[in-house]
Backbone as a printed PyTorch tensor [residue, N CA C, xyz], in Angstrom:
tensor([[[  8.5020,  22.6750,  42.4430],
         [  8.0830,  21.5580,  41.6110],
         [  7.5980,  22.0830,  40.2640]],

        [[  7.8170,  21.2790,  39.2430],
         [  7.4870,  21.6690,  37.8800],
         [  6.6100,  20.5970,  37.2540]],

        [[  5.5240,  21.0150,  36.6170],
         [  4.6330,  20.0790,  35.9310],
         [  4.6130,  20.4010,  34.4440]],

        [[  4.6490,  19.3750,  33.6130],
         [  4.5190,  19.5320,  32.1700],
         [  3.1620,  18.9830,  31.7570]],

        [[  2.4650,  19.7110,  30.9000],
         [  1.2060,  19.2200,  30.3440],
         [  1.3540,  19.1070,  28.8360]],

        [[  0.6850,  18.1200,  28.2710],
         [  0.8290,  17.8300,  26.8470],
         [ -0.5170,  17.9430,  26.1400]],

        [[ -0.5180,  18.5020,  24.9300],
         [ -1.7700,  18.7810,  24.2210],
         [ -2.3600,  17.5600,  23.5290]],

        [[ -3.6230,  17.7010,  23.1760],
         [ -4.3130,  16.6660,  22.4280],
         [ -4.3900,  17.0070,  20.9510]],

        [[ -5.1140,  16.1710,  20.2350],
         [ -5.3140,  16.3790,  18.8020],
         [ -6.0150,  17.7090,  18.5740]],

        [[ -5.6260,  18.3930,  17.5240],
         [ -6.1900,  19.7030,  17.2170],
         [ -5.1610,  20.8010,  17.3760]],

        [[ -4.0370,  20.4790,  18.0040],
         [ -2.9840,  21.4860,  18.1810],
         [ -1.9340,  21.4140,  17.0780]],

        [[ -2.0910,  20.4840,  16.1490],
         [ -1.1310,  20.3370,  15.0560],
         [ -1.1970,  21.5300,  14.1010]],

        [[ -0.0450,  21.8440,  13.4890],
         [  0.0620,  22.9590,  12.5400],
         [  0.9890,  22.5660,  11.3970]],

        [[  0.7200,  23.0190,  10.1770],
         [  1.6570,  22.7670,   9.0810],
         [  3.0370,  23.3400,   9.4080]],

        [[  4.0630,  22.5730,   9.1130],
         [  5.4320,  23.0410,   9.3170],
         [  5.8820,  23.0780,  10.7570]],

        [[  5.1520,  22.4150,  11.6540],
         [  5.5060,  22.5370,  13.0720],
         [  6.8480,  21.8890,  13.4080]],

        [[  7.3860,  21.0830,  12.4950],
         [  8.6860,  20.4860,  12.7580],
         [  9.8650,  21.3190,  12.2990]],

        [[  9.5990,  22.3500,  11.4940],
         [ 10.7130,  23.1170,  10.9050],
         [ 11.6880,  23.7070,  11.9160]],

        [[ 11.2270,  24.2740,  13.0300],
         [ 12.1960,  24.8380,  13.9860],
         [ 13.1310,  23.7900,  14.5980]],

        [[ 12.7950,  22.5220,  14.4390],
         [ 13.5570,  21.4650,  15.1080],
         [ 14.5210,  20.7310,  14.1920]],

        [[ 14.4550,  20.9940,  12.8960],
         [ 15.3830,  20.3360,  11.9720],
         [ 16.8130,  20.7330,  12.3370]],

        [[ 17.6730,  19.7500,  12.4800],
         [ 19.0560,  20.0310,  12.8480],
         [ 19.3080,  20.0100,  14.3420]],

        [[ 18.2480,  20.0500,  15.1340],
         [ 18.3980,  19.9560,  16.5940],
         [ 18.6390,  18.4880,  16.9570]],

        [[ 19.3820,  18.2630,  18.0090],
         [ 19.6630,  16.8840,  18.4400],
         [ 18.3880,  16.0850,  18.6940]],

        [[ 17.3430,  16.7570,  19.1400],
         [ 16.0900,  16.0650,  19.4550],
         [ 15.3560,  15.5780,  18.2100]],

        [[ 15.7520,  16.0630,  17.0370],
         [ 15.1070,  15.6400,  15.7840],
         [ 15.3020,  14.1420,  15.5480]],

        [[ 16.2970,  13.5440,  16.1900],
         [ 16.5440,  12.1120,  16.0070],
         [ 15.3290,  11.2770,  16.4160]],

        [[ 14.4750,  11.8090,  17.2930],
         [ 13.2560,  11.0910,  17.6720],
         [ 12.3260,  10.8880,  16.4840]],

        [[ 12.3930,  11.8000,  15.5180],
         [ 11.5250,  11.7080,  14.3420],
         [ 11.8750,  10.4680,  13.5240]],

        [[ 13.1650,  10.2260,  13.3330],
         [ 13.5950,   9.0310,  12.6040],
         [ 13.1890,   7.7680,  13.3580]],

        [[ 13.3500,   7.7880,  14.6710],
         [ 12.9560,   6.6330,  15.4860],
         [ 11.4500,   6.3860,  15.3760]],

        [[ 10.6700,   7.4560,  15.4310],
         [  9.2130,   7.3320,  15.3400],
         [  8.7990,   6.8070,  13.9710]],

        [[  9.4570,   7.2780,  12.9230],
         [  9.1430,   6.8290,  11.5620],
         [  9.3720,   5.3310,  11.4230]],

        [[ 10.4570,   4.8620,  12.0080],
         [ 10.7820,   3.4340,  11.9270],
         [  9.7400,   2.5900,  12.6470]],

        [[  9.3360,   3.0080,  13.8320],
         [  8.3580,   2.2410,  14.6090],
         [  6.9770,   2.3040,  13.9610]],

        [[  6.5820,   3.4830,  13.4970],
         [  5.2360,   3.6770,  12.9430],
         [  5.1130,   3.1820,  11.5070]],

        [[  6.2390,   3.0360,  10.8170],
         [  6.1840,   2.6820,   9.4030],
         [  5.6450,   3.8150,   8.5580]],

        [[  5.8340,   5.0450,   9.0150],
         [  5.3580,   6.2460,   8.3300],
         [  6.4830,   7.2580,   8.2860]],

        [[  6.4580,   8.1520,   7.3050],
         [  7.4660,   9.2120,   7.2110],
         [  7.0110,  10.3950,   8.0660]],

        [[  7.3170,  10.3250,   9.3410],
         [  6.8830,  11.3620,  10.2760],
         [  7.5490,  12.6940,   9.9520]],

        [[  8.7950,  12.6540,   9.5120],
         [  9.4990,  13.8850,   9.1570],
         [  8.7860,  14.6500,   8.0600]],

        [[  8.3120,  13.9380,   7.0360],
         [  7.5840,  14.6090,   5.9560],
         [  6.3100,  15.2520,   6.4810]],

        [[  5.6080,  14.5510,   7.3580],
         [  4.3790,  15.1140,   7.9230],
         [  4.6700,  16.3780,   8.7240]],

        [[  5.7510,  16.3600,   9.4950],
         [  6.0940,  17.5170,  10.3310],
         [  6.5820,  18.7070,   9.5130]],

        [[  7.1160,  18.4400,   8.3310],
         [  7.6970,  19.5250,   7.5350],
         [  6.8200,  19.9620,   6.3700]],

        [[  6.1770,  19.0110,   5.6940],
         [  5.5500,  19.3220,   4.4080],
         [  4.0400,  19.1430,   4.3370]],

        [[  3.4400,  18.4560,   5.2960],
         [  1.9940,  18.2140,   5.2190],
         [  1.2190,  19.5140,   5.3970]],

        [[  0.1620,  19.6790,   4.5860],
         [ -0.6760,  20.8730,   4.7350],
         [ -1.7500,  20.6210,   5.7910]],

        [[ -2.5500,  21.6420,   6.0590],
         [ -3.5510,  21.5520,   7.1310],
         [ -4.5450,  20.4280,   6.8840]],

        [[ -4.9180,  20.2220,   5.6280],
         [ -5.8930,  19.1820,   5.3070],
         [ -5.3280,  17.7930,   5.5950]],

        [[ -4.0780,  17.5680,   5.2100],
         [ -3.4600,  16.2630,   5.4650],
         [ -3.2750,  16.0360,   6.9640]],

        [[ -2.9040,  17.0850,   7.6770],
         [ -2.7020,  16.9570,   9.1210],
         [ -4.0090,  16.7720,   9.8780]],

        [[ -5.1140,  17.1840,   9.2810],
         [ -6.4100,  17.0350,   9.9410],
         [ -6.8060,  15.5640,  10.0730]],

        [[ -6.2920,  14.7310,   9.1860],
         [ -6.5450,  13.2940,   9.2720],
         [ -6.0870,  12.8140,  10.6550]],

        [[ -6.9860,  12.1810,  11.3740],
         [ -6.6980,  11.7440,  12.7400],
         [ -5.3960,  10.9600,  12.8390]],

        [[ -5.1340,  10.1250,  11.8480],
         [ -3.9300,   9.2890,  11.8830],
         [ -2.6620,  10.1280,  11.8100]],

        [[ -2.7170,  11.2390,  11.0890],
         [ -1.5580,  12.1310,  10.9930],
         [ -1.4970,  13.0970,  12.1720]],

        [[ -2.6550,  13.6060,  12.5710],
         [ -2.7090,  14.5940,  13.6570],
         [ -2.1640,  14.0170,  14.9590]],

        [[ -2.6000,  12.8120,  15.2900],
         [ -2.1870,  12.2380,  16.5710],
         [ -0.7110,  11.8650,  16.5800]],

        [[ -0.2340,  11.2860,  15.4900],
         [  1.1710,  10.8780,  15.4330],
         [  2.1000,  12.0880,  15.4800]],

        [[  1.7870,  13.1280,  14.7100],
         [  2.6700,  14.3010,  14.6800],
         [  2.6280,  15.0770,  15.9940]],

        [[  1.4650,  15.1590,  16.6080],
         [  1.3580,  15.8670,  17.8880],
         [  2.1270,  15.1280,  18.9790]],

        [[  1.9840,  13.8230,  18.9970],
         [  2.6910,  12.9940,  19.9780],
         [  4.2070,  13.1380,  19.8210]],

        [[  4.6900,  12.9900,  18.5930],
         [  6.1350,  13.0590,  18.3490],
         [  6.6680,  14.4640,  18.6240]],

        [[  5.9410,  15.4890,  18.1960],
         [  6.3800,  16.8710,  18.4420],
         [  6.4910,  17.1600,  19.9340]],

        [[  5.5090,  16.7050,  20.6850],
         [  5.5210,  16.9440,  22.1300],
         [  6.7310,  16.2910,  22.7870]],

        [[  7.0270,  15.0660,  22.3790],
         [  8.1700,  14.3650,  22.9680],
         [  9.4980,  14.9530,  22.4960]],

        [[  9.5030,  15.5080,  21.2950],
         [ 10.7110,  16.1650,  20.7970],
         [ 11.0100,  17.4190,  21.6260]],

        [[  9.9820,  18.1960,  21.9230],
         [ 10.1610,  19.3820,  22.7650],
         [ 10.5930,  18.9650,  24.1710]],

        [[  9.9580,  17.9240,  24.7000],
         [ 10.3440,  17.4190,  26.0210],
         [ 11.8180,  17.0190,  26.0360]],

        [[ 12.2450,  16.3010,  25.0020],
         [ 13.6400,  15.8650,  24.9240],
         [ 14.5870,  17.0670,  24.9120]],

        [[ 14.2210,  18.0860,  24.1520],
         [ 15.0600,  19.2880,  24.0740],
         [ 15.1600,  19.9860,  25.4260]],

        [[ 14.0480,  20.0610,  26.1320],
         [ 14.0330,  20.7090,  27.4460],
         [ 14.8520,  19.9000,  28.4510]],

        [[ 14.6980,  18.5860,  28.3990],
         [ 15.4410,  17.7370,  29.3350],
         [ 16.9460,  17.7840,  29.0710]],

        [[ 17.3410,  18.0300,  27.8190],
         [ 18.7640,  18.1820,  27.4940],
         [ 19.3580,  19.4230,  28.1720]],

        [[ 18.4810,  20.3440,  28.5540],
         [ 18.9250,  21.5420,  29.2770],
         [ 18.9740,  21.3020,  30.7850]],

        [[ 18.6300,  20.0910,  31.1900],
         [ 18.6490,  19.7570,  32.6080],
         [ 17.3650,  20.0730,  33.3360]],

        [[ 16.3050,  20.3500,  32.5770],
         [ 15.0080,  20.6740,  33.1820],
         [ 14.1180,  19.4400,  33.1070]],

        [[ 13.7020,  18.9460,  34.2560],
         [ 12.8470,  17.7620,  34.2890],
         [ 11.6230,  18.0240,  35.1570]],

        [[ 10.4780,  17.5030,  34.7210],
         [  9.2470,  17.7530,  35.4810],
         [  9.1170,  16.8490,  36.6940]],

        [[  8.4040,  17.3380,  37.6870],
         [  8.0290,  16.5010,  38.8290],
         [  6.7550,  15.7300,  38.5250]],

        [[  5.9110,  16.3340,  37.6770],
         [  4.6370,  15.7290,  37.3050],
         [  4.4070,  15.9300,  35.8150]],

        [[  3.6540,  15.0130,  35.2140],
         [  3.2350,  15.1570,  33.8180],
         [  1.7480,  14.8520,  33.7190]],

        [[  1.0710,  15.5710,  32.8540],
         [ -0.3480,  15.3380,  32.5960],
         [ -0.6070,  15.6620,  31.1360]],

        [[ -1.7520,  15.2180,  30.6440],
         [ -2.0720,  15.5030,  29.2500],
         [ -3.5580,  15.5340,  29.0210]],

        [[ -3.9380,  16.1940,  27.9430],
         [ -5.3400,  16.2690,  27.5420],
         [ -5.5640,  15.2700,  26.4160]],

        [[ -6.4320,  14.2830,  26.6470],
         [ -6.8040,  13.3210,  25.6200],
         [ -5.5570,  12.5990,  25.0960]],

        [[ -5.2020,  12.7890,  23.8410],
         [ -3.9810,  12.2000,  23.2850],
         [ -2.7750,  12.5050,  24.1710]],

        [[ -2.7640,  13.6800,  24.7610],
         [ -1.6490,  14.0870,  25.6100],
         [ -1.4340,  13.1850,  26.8120]],

        [[ -2.4550,  12.4150,  27.1860],
         [ -2.2820,  11.4540,  28.2770],
         [ -1.2510,  10.3950,  27.8930]],

        [[ -1.2670,   9.9880,  26.6210],
         [ -0.2920,   9.0040,  26.1380],
         [  1.1110,   9.6140,  26.1310]],

        [[  1.1900,  10.8820,  25.7840],
         [  2.4760,  11.5750,  25.8120],
         [  2.9960,  11.6460,  27.2400]],

        [[  2.1100,  11.9680,  28.1760],
         [  2.5110,  12.0530,  29.5820],
         [  2.9860,  10.7000,  30.1050]],

        [[  2.2970,   9.6400,  29.7350],
         [  2.7090,   8.2980,  30.1560],
         [  4.0860,   7.9450,  29.5970]],

        [[  4.3370,   8.3560,  28.3650],
         [  5.6420,   8.1040,  27.7510],
         [  6.7070,   8.9890,  28.3890]],

        [[  6.3540,  10.2270,  28.6630],
         [  7.3070,  11.1670,  29.2650],
         [  7.7820,  10.6980,  30.6350]],

        [[  6.9010,  10.0410,  31.3790],
         [  7.2610,   9.5830,  32.7240],
         [  7.9100,   8.2020,  32.7270]],

        [[  7.9400,   7.5580,  31.5610],
         [  8.5340,   6.2280,  31.4790],
         [  7.5650,   5.0980,  31.7490]],

        [[  6.3000,   5.4180,  31.9860],
         [  5.2980,   4.3680,  32.1730],
         [  5.1150,   3.5750,  30.8810]],

        [[  5.3140,   4.2450,  29.7490],
         [  5.3440,   3.6040,  28.4340],
         [  6.7010,   3.8730,  27.8100]],

        [[  7.2290,   2.8940,  27.1010],
         [  8.4430,   3.1550,  26.3290],
         [  8.0730,   4.0180,  25.1240]],

        [[  9.0570,   4.6690,  24.5330],
         [  8.8080,   5.4820,  23.3430],
         [  8.1790,   4.6270,  22.2470]],

        [[  8.7240,   3.4310,  22.0450],
         [  8.2220,   2.5450,  20.9920],
         [  6.7800,   2.1230,  21.2590]],

        [[  6.4860,   1.7450,  22.4970],
         [  5.1120,   1.3510,  22.8310],
         [  4.1600,   2.5410,  22.7350]],

        [[  4.6390,   3.7230,  23.1070],
         [  3.8160,   4.9200,  22.9720],
         [  3.4440,   5.1680,  21.5230]],

        [[  4.4180,   5.0510,  20.6270],
         [  4.1520,   5.2240,  19.1950],
         [  3.1390,   4.1900,  18.7200]],

        [[  3.3470,   2.9400,  19.0850],
         [  2.4350,   1.8760,  18.6360],
         [  1.0140,   2.1090,  19.1420]],

        [[  0.8800,   2.4970,  20.3960],
         [ -0.4490,   2.7580,  20.9540],
         [ -1.1350,   3.9300,  20.2600]],

        [[ -0.3820,   4.9920,  20.0110],
         [ -0.9570,   6.1690,  19.3540],
         [ -1.3940,   5.8220,  17.9320]],

        [[ -0.5950,   5.0350,  17.2250],
         [ -0.9650,   4.6210,  15.8640],
         [ -2.2410,   3.7840,  15.8950]],

        [[ -2.3220,   2.8290,  16.8200],
         [ -3.5250,   1.9890,  16.9290],
         [ -4.7440,   2.8170,  17.3140]],

        [[ -4.5710,   3.7180,  18.2590],
         [ -5.6640,   4.5870,  18.7110],
         [ -6.1830,   5.4330,  17.5580]],

        [[ -5.2640,   6.0420,  16.8260],
         [ -5.6530,   6.9100,  15.7140],
         [ -6.3430,   6.1200,  14.6100]],

        [[ -5.8430,   4.9200,  14.3190],
         [ -6.4830,   4.0770,  13.3010],
         [ -7.9130,   3.7350,  13.7020]],

        [[ -8.1040,   3.3760,  14.9780],
         [ -9.4440,   3.0200,  15.4610],
         [-10.3870,   4.2170,  15.4050]],

        [[ -9.8910,   5.3880,  15.7950],
         [-10.7250,   6.5900,  15.7730],
         [-11.0450,   7.0070,  14.3400]],

        [[-10.0870,   6.8350,  13.4380],
         [-10.3270,   7.1580,  12.0270],
         [-11.4190,   6.2530,  11.4600]],

        [[-11.3240,   4.9570,  11.7580],
         [-12.3200,   4.0140,  11.2590],
         [-13.7080,   4.3440,  11.8040]],

        [[-13.7850,   4.6400,  13.1030],
         [-15.0760,   4.9810,  13.7060],
         [-15.6430,   6.2560,  13.0950]],

        [[-14.7620,   7.2220,  12.7920],
         [-15.2110,   8.4700,  12.1880],
         [-15.7010,   8.2940,  10.7670]],

        [[-15.1670,   7.2940,  10.0790],
         [-15.6110,   7.0010,   8.7190],
         [-17.0110,   6.4040,   8.7370]],

        [[-17.2760,   5.5560,   9.7300],
         [-18.5910,   4.9230,   9.8630],
         [-19.6390,   5.9360,  10.3120]],

        [[-19.2840,   6.8090,  11.2660],
         [-20.2050,   7.8130,  11.8120],
         [-19.5810,   9.2000,  11.7310]],

        [[-19.6250,   9.8390,  10.5560],
         [-18.9970,  11.1600,  10.4250],
         [-19.7140,  12.2210,  11.2510]],

        [[-18.9780,  13.2150,  11.6460],
         [-19.5300,  14.3200,  12.4180],
         [-18.4370,  15.3120,  12.7340]],

        [[-18.6460,  16.1230,  13.7600],
         [-17.6400,  17.1160,  14.1150],
         [-17.7550,  17.4750,  15.5910]],

        [[-16.8510,  18.3210,  16.0380],
         [-16.8600,  18.8170,  17.4140],
         [-16.6960,  20.3280,  17.3840]],

        [[-17.1650,  20.9760,  18.4410],
         [-17.0080,  22.4280,  18.5350],
         [-16.8570,  22.8250,  19.9950]],

        [[-16.0380,  23.8270,  20.2350],
         [-15.8870,  24.3950,  21.5740],
         [-16.8740,  25.5410,  21.7140]],

        [[-17.7380,  25.4750,  22.7170],
         [-18.7290,  26.5160,  22.9720],
         [-18.2010,  27.4100,  24.0890]],

        [[-18.1310,  28.7000,  23.8180],
         [-17.6050,  29.6650,  24.7840],
         [-18.7120,  30.6140,  25.2230]],

        [[-18.7360,  30.9450,  26.4980],
         [-19.6510,  31.9740,  26.9710],
         [-20.9520,  31.4810,  27.5640]],

        [[-21.1140,  30.1750,  27.7100],
         [-22.3170,  29.6290,  28.3460],
         [-21.9210,  28.7760,  29.5430]],

        [[-22.8080,  28.7060,  30.5280],
         [-22.6020,  27.7990,  31.6440],
         [-22.7870,  26.3630,  31.1720]],

        [[-22.2260,  25.4180,  31.9170],
         [-22.3550,  24.0040,  31.5670],
         [-23.8160,  23.6010,  31.4070]],

        [[-24.6550,  24.0200,  32.3570],
         [-26.0730,  23.6560,  32.3140],
         [-26.7530,  24.2090,  31.0720]],

        [[-26.3980,  25.4280,  30.6800],
         [-27.0000,  26.0340,  29.4930],
         [-26.6520,  25.2400,  28.2390]],

        [[-25.4200,  24.7760,  28.1550],
         [-25.0030,  23.9960,  26.9910],
         [-25.7500,  22.6680,  26.9530]],

        [[-25.8780,  22.0200,  28.1050],
         [-26.5870,  20.7380,  28.1530],
         [-28.0450,  20.9030,  27.7400]],

        [[-28.6910,  21.9660,  28.2120],
         [-30.0850,  22.2270,  27.8390],
         [-30.1870,  22.5030,  26.3460]],

        [[-29.2830,  23.3210,  25.8240],
         [-29.3050,  23.6500,  24.4010],
         [-29.1060,  22.4060,  23.5450]],

        [[-28.2550,  21.4870,  23.9880],
         [-28.0470,  20.2400,  23.2450],
         [-29.3270,  19.4080,  23.2190]],

        [[-30.0290,  19.3540,  24.3500],
         [-31.2820,  18.5910,  24.3960],
         [-32.3470,  19.2220,  23.5060]],

        [[-32.3380,  20.5560,  23.4120],
         [-33.3470,  21.2530,  22.6170],
         [-33.0350,  21.2600,  21.1280]],

        [[-31.7790,  21.0900,  20.7770],
         [-31.3830,  21.1390,  19.3670],
         [-32.0350,  19.9900,  18.6080]],

        [[-32.4980,  20.2820,  17.4140],
         [-33.1880,  19.2830,  16.6040],
         [-32.1690,  18.5080,  15.7670]],

        [[-31.2060,  17.9010,  16.4420],
         [-30.1690,  17.1300,  15.7500],
         [-29.4120,  16.3120,  16.7820]],

        [[-28.5650,  15.4090,  16.2920],
         [-27.7300,  14.6160,  17.1900],
         [-26.5800,  15.4730,  17.6800]],

        [[-26.6320,  15.8780,  18.9410],
         [-25.5410,  16.6690,  19.5200],
         [-25.4900,  16.4210,  21.0270]],

        [[-24.2660,  16.2460,  21.5390],
         [-24.0710,  15.9400,  22.9500],
         [-22.9110,  16.7490,  23.5010]],

        [[-22.8840,  16.9010,  24.8190],
         [-21.7020,  17.4580,  25.4740],
         [-20.6350,  16.3690,  25.4710]],

        [[-19.4460,  16.7190,  24.9970],
         [-18.3420,  15.7600,  24.9320],
         [-17.3220,  15.9920,  26.0420]],

        [[-17.0050,  17.2570,  26.3180],
         [-15.9850,  17.5980,  27.3220],
         [-16.3820,  18.8630,  28.0670]],

        [[-16.1120,  18.8900,  29.3480],
         [-16.1580,  20.1350,  30.1170],
         [-14.7030,  20.5660,  30.2890]],

        [[-14.2070,  21.3850,  29.3650],
         [-12.7840,  21.7460,  29.3560],
         [-12.3890,  22.6700,  30.4960]],

        [[-13.2080,  23.6950,  30.7190],
         [-12.9010,  24.7130,  31.7200],
         [-14.1660,  25.5300,  31.9430]],

        [[-14.2350,  26.3110,  33.0130],
         [-15.4060,  27.1760,  33.1910],
         [-15.6030,  28.0660,  31.9660]],

        [[-16.7930,  27.9960,  31.3870],
         [-17.0830,  28.8100,  30.2130],
         [-16.6240,  28.2140,  28.9040]],

        [[-16.0890,  26.9820,  28.9240],
         [-15.6880,  26.3150,  27.6780],
         [-16.1270,  24.8540,  27.7230]],

        [[-17.0980,  24.5460,  26.8770],
         [-17.6480,  23.1990,  26.7970],
         [-17.5310,  22.7250,  25.3560]],

        [[-17.0980,  21.4850,  25.1720],
         [-16.9960,  20.9190,  23.8290],
         [-18.2200,  20.0590,  23.5700]],

        [[-18.8350,  20.2760,  22.4080],
         [-19.9790,  19.4740,  21.9980],
         [-19.5910,  18.6740,  20.7620]],

        [[-20.2800,  17.5570,  20.5490],
         [-20.0000,  16.6890,  19.4130],
         [-21.3100,  16.2210,  18.8130]],

        [[-21.2740,  15.9690,  17.5160],
         [-22.4660,  15.4800,  16.8420],
         [-22.4100,  15.6980,  15.3540]],

        [[-23.5460,  16.0860,  14.7770],
         [-23.6480,  16.2450,  13.3310],
         [-22.7890,  17.4100,  12.8500]],

        [[-22.5340,  17.5000,  11.5300],
         [-21.7020,  18.5900,  11.0100],
         [-22.2290,  19.9900,  11.3120]],

        [[-23.4970,  20.1220,  11.6730],
         [-24.0620,  21.4370,  11.9920],
         [-23.8430,  21.8210,  13.4490]],

        [[-23.0670,  21.0330,  14.1770],
         [-22.8510,  21.2380,  15.6130],
         [-22.4700,  22.6600,  16.0180]],

        [[-21.5430,  23.3470,  15.3300],
         [-21.1370,  24.6720,  15.8130],
         [-22.2800,  25.6610,  15.9780]],

        [[-23.3680,  25.4780,  15.2340],
         [-24.4870,  26.4150,  15.3080],
         [-25.6020,  25.9360,  16.2340]],

        [[-25.5550,  24.6560,  16.6020],
         [-26.6770,  24.0720,  17.3360],
         [-26.9500,  24.7760,  18.6510]],

        [[-25.9310,  24.9910,  19.4430],
         [-26.1220,  25.6020,  20.7590],
         [-26.3760,  27.0880,  20.6350]],

        [[-25.5870,  27.7670,  19.8270],
         [-25.7390,  29.2210,  19.6950],
         [-27.1270,  29.5880,  19.1950]],

        [[-27.6410,  28.8220,  18.2270],
         [-28.9590,  29.1140,  17.6750],
         [-30.0640,  28.9200,  18.7050]],

        [[-29.8050,  28.1250,  19.7160],
         [-30.8110,  27.8700,  20.7470],
         [-30.7100,  28.8580,  21.8970]],

        [[-29.6820,  29.7200,  21.8780],
         [-29.5100,  30.6850,  22.9620],
         [-29.4210,  32.1020,  22.4060]],

        [[-30.4700,  32.5910,  21.7210],
         [-30.4120,  33.9370,  21.1650],
         [-30.2130,  34.9820,  22.2510]],

        [[-29.4420,  36.0080,  21.9210],
         [-29.2210,  37.0920,  22.8600],
         [-28.1110,  36.8410,  23.8550]],

        [[-27.4500,  35.6810,  23.7710],
         [-26.3270,  35.4030,  24.6770],
         [-25.0230,  35.6630,  23.9320]],

        [[-23.9300,  35.8610,  24.6680],
         [-22.6480,  36.1020,  24.0180],
         [-21.9420,  34.8170,  23.6040]],

        [[-22.6700,  33.7090,  23.5580],
         [-22.0330,  32.4330,  23.2440],
         [-21.5380,  32.3960,  21.8100]],

        [[-20.4760,  31.6480,  21.6040],
         [-19.9990,  31.4070,  20.2450],
         [-19.4400,  30.0000,  20.1860]],

        [[-19.4200,  29.4420,  18.9890],
         [-18.8980,  28.0940,  18.7940],
         [-17.7250,  28.1180,  17.8400]],

        [[-16.6730,  27.3960,  18.1860],
         [-15.4930,  27.2930,  17.3300],
         [-15.3100,  25.8360,  16.9460]],

        [[-15.3730,  25.5690,  15.6410],
         [-15.1850,  24.1980,  15.1760],
         [-13.7660,  23.7420,  15.4980]],

        [[-13.6520,  22.5320,  15.9960],
         [-12.3550,  21.9570,  16.3270],
         [-11.8450,  21.1940,  15.1130]],

        [[-10.5440,  21.2880,  14.8570],
         [ -9.9680,  20.6630,  13.6730],
         [ -9.8640,  19.1480,  13.8460]],

        [[-11.0200,  18.5090,  13.8920],
         [-11.0900,  17.0540,  13.9620],
         [-12.0600,  16.5940,  12.8860]],

        [[-11.7690,  15.4760,  12.2230],
         [-12.6360,  15.0230,  11.1460],
         [-13.8230,  14.1950,  11.6150]],

        [[-13.9680,  13.9850,  12.9110],
         [-15.0430,  13.1360,  13.4090],
         [-15.4880,  13.6130,  14.7780]],

        [[-16.6040,  13.0520,  15.2470],
         [-17.1560,  13.4690,  16.5420],
         [-16.6890,  12.5240,  17.6480]],

        [[-15.4800,  12.6600,  18.0570],
         [-14.9320,  11.8380,  19.1290],
         [-15.6660,  12.1510,  20.4300]],

        [[-15.7270,  11.1630,  21.3070],
         [-16.3590,  11.2870,  22.6240],
         [-17.8730,  11.5160,  22.5600]],

        [[-18.5130,  11.0910,  21.5000],
         [-19.9740,  11.1630,  21.4990],
         [-20.5080,   9.7360,  21.5460]],

        [[-21.7950,   9.6030,  21.8720],
         [-22.3640,   8.2670,  21.9910],
         [-22.3770,   7.5450,  20.6510]],

        [[-22.2660,   8.2770,  19.5550],
         [-22.2730,   7.6580,  18.2340],
         [-20.9350,   7.0250,  17.8720]],

        [[-19.9330,   7.1870,  18.7320],
         [-18.6370,   6.5810,  18.4560],
         [-18.6880,   5.0820,  18.6930]],

        [[-19.6400,   4.6470,  19.5010],
         [-19.6940,   3.2340,  19.8550],
         [-20.2720,   2.4450,  18.6980]],

        [[-19.5460,   1.4260,  18.2730],
         [-19.9800,   0.5950,  17.1620],
         [-20.7560,  -0.5860,  17.7270]],

        [[-22.0370,  -0.6710,  17.4370],
         [-22.8620,  -1.7460,  17.9940],
         [-22.8530,  -2.9600,  17.0870]]])
C-alpha cells in the first residue's frame, strides 16, 4: 500500500513551477487560473519570496503545485491507497481522493486563504517552530513569557509550533536558558491557529 501526504503553507518557493513548464500536468495551472481568477502560472514562475509569503498566494500555489505533482505521478500509473495532508494539505488530500472536485478545491482554498489573510490583517503576528524542548516545557515557557504566545501545533516529538506576537521566535528560548532549544520563524504573515485568530 502507498500513502501520499501533502504539505501545508510555508513550503512554497520562488520558481517552484519551473521544472513543470512543458509537462502535460502543467495544464492544471491554466485550469486553476480560470477557476481562481488569478494568474497562477505567473505566481509559480515569477513571484519572489515576499509575494509568495502572502497567504493568498502561498496557499493557492502550494495547492496547485501539489496536485500537479500528483497528476504527473498518476500518469506513470502510480496511485495512492491513502492520502493525508498537513493543514492546507488536507484540502489537497480531499481533492486527490475525489472527495472534492478540482474546481471546488480551488474555490475552497481561495476562500480559506482570503479569510486567513483578513484575520491576519486585523491581528498581525507570527509563528515559529520550536525544536529541542518537550511539549510540556514549551507550554510552560509560553505561560511564563511576558507576551501573547500560545502553542499552536504539536508537529512531532521535539517540534512544537507556537504562535503570537512578532517576538514569538525568542519567547520560548529566552525562557529556557541553558537548553539546546531553538526557534525557526515560519514563513507565514500571521499567527494562524492562535486564540487571537477568532474575531469577536
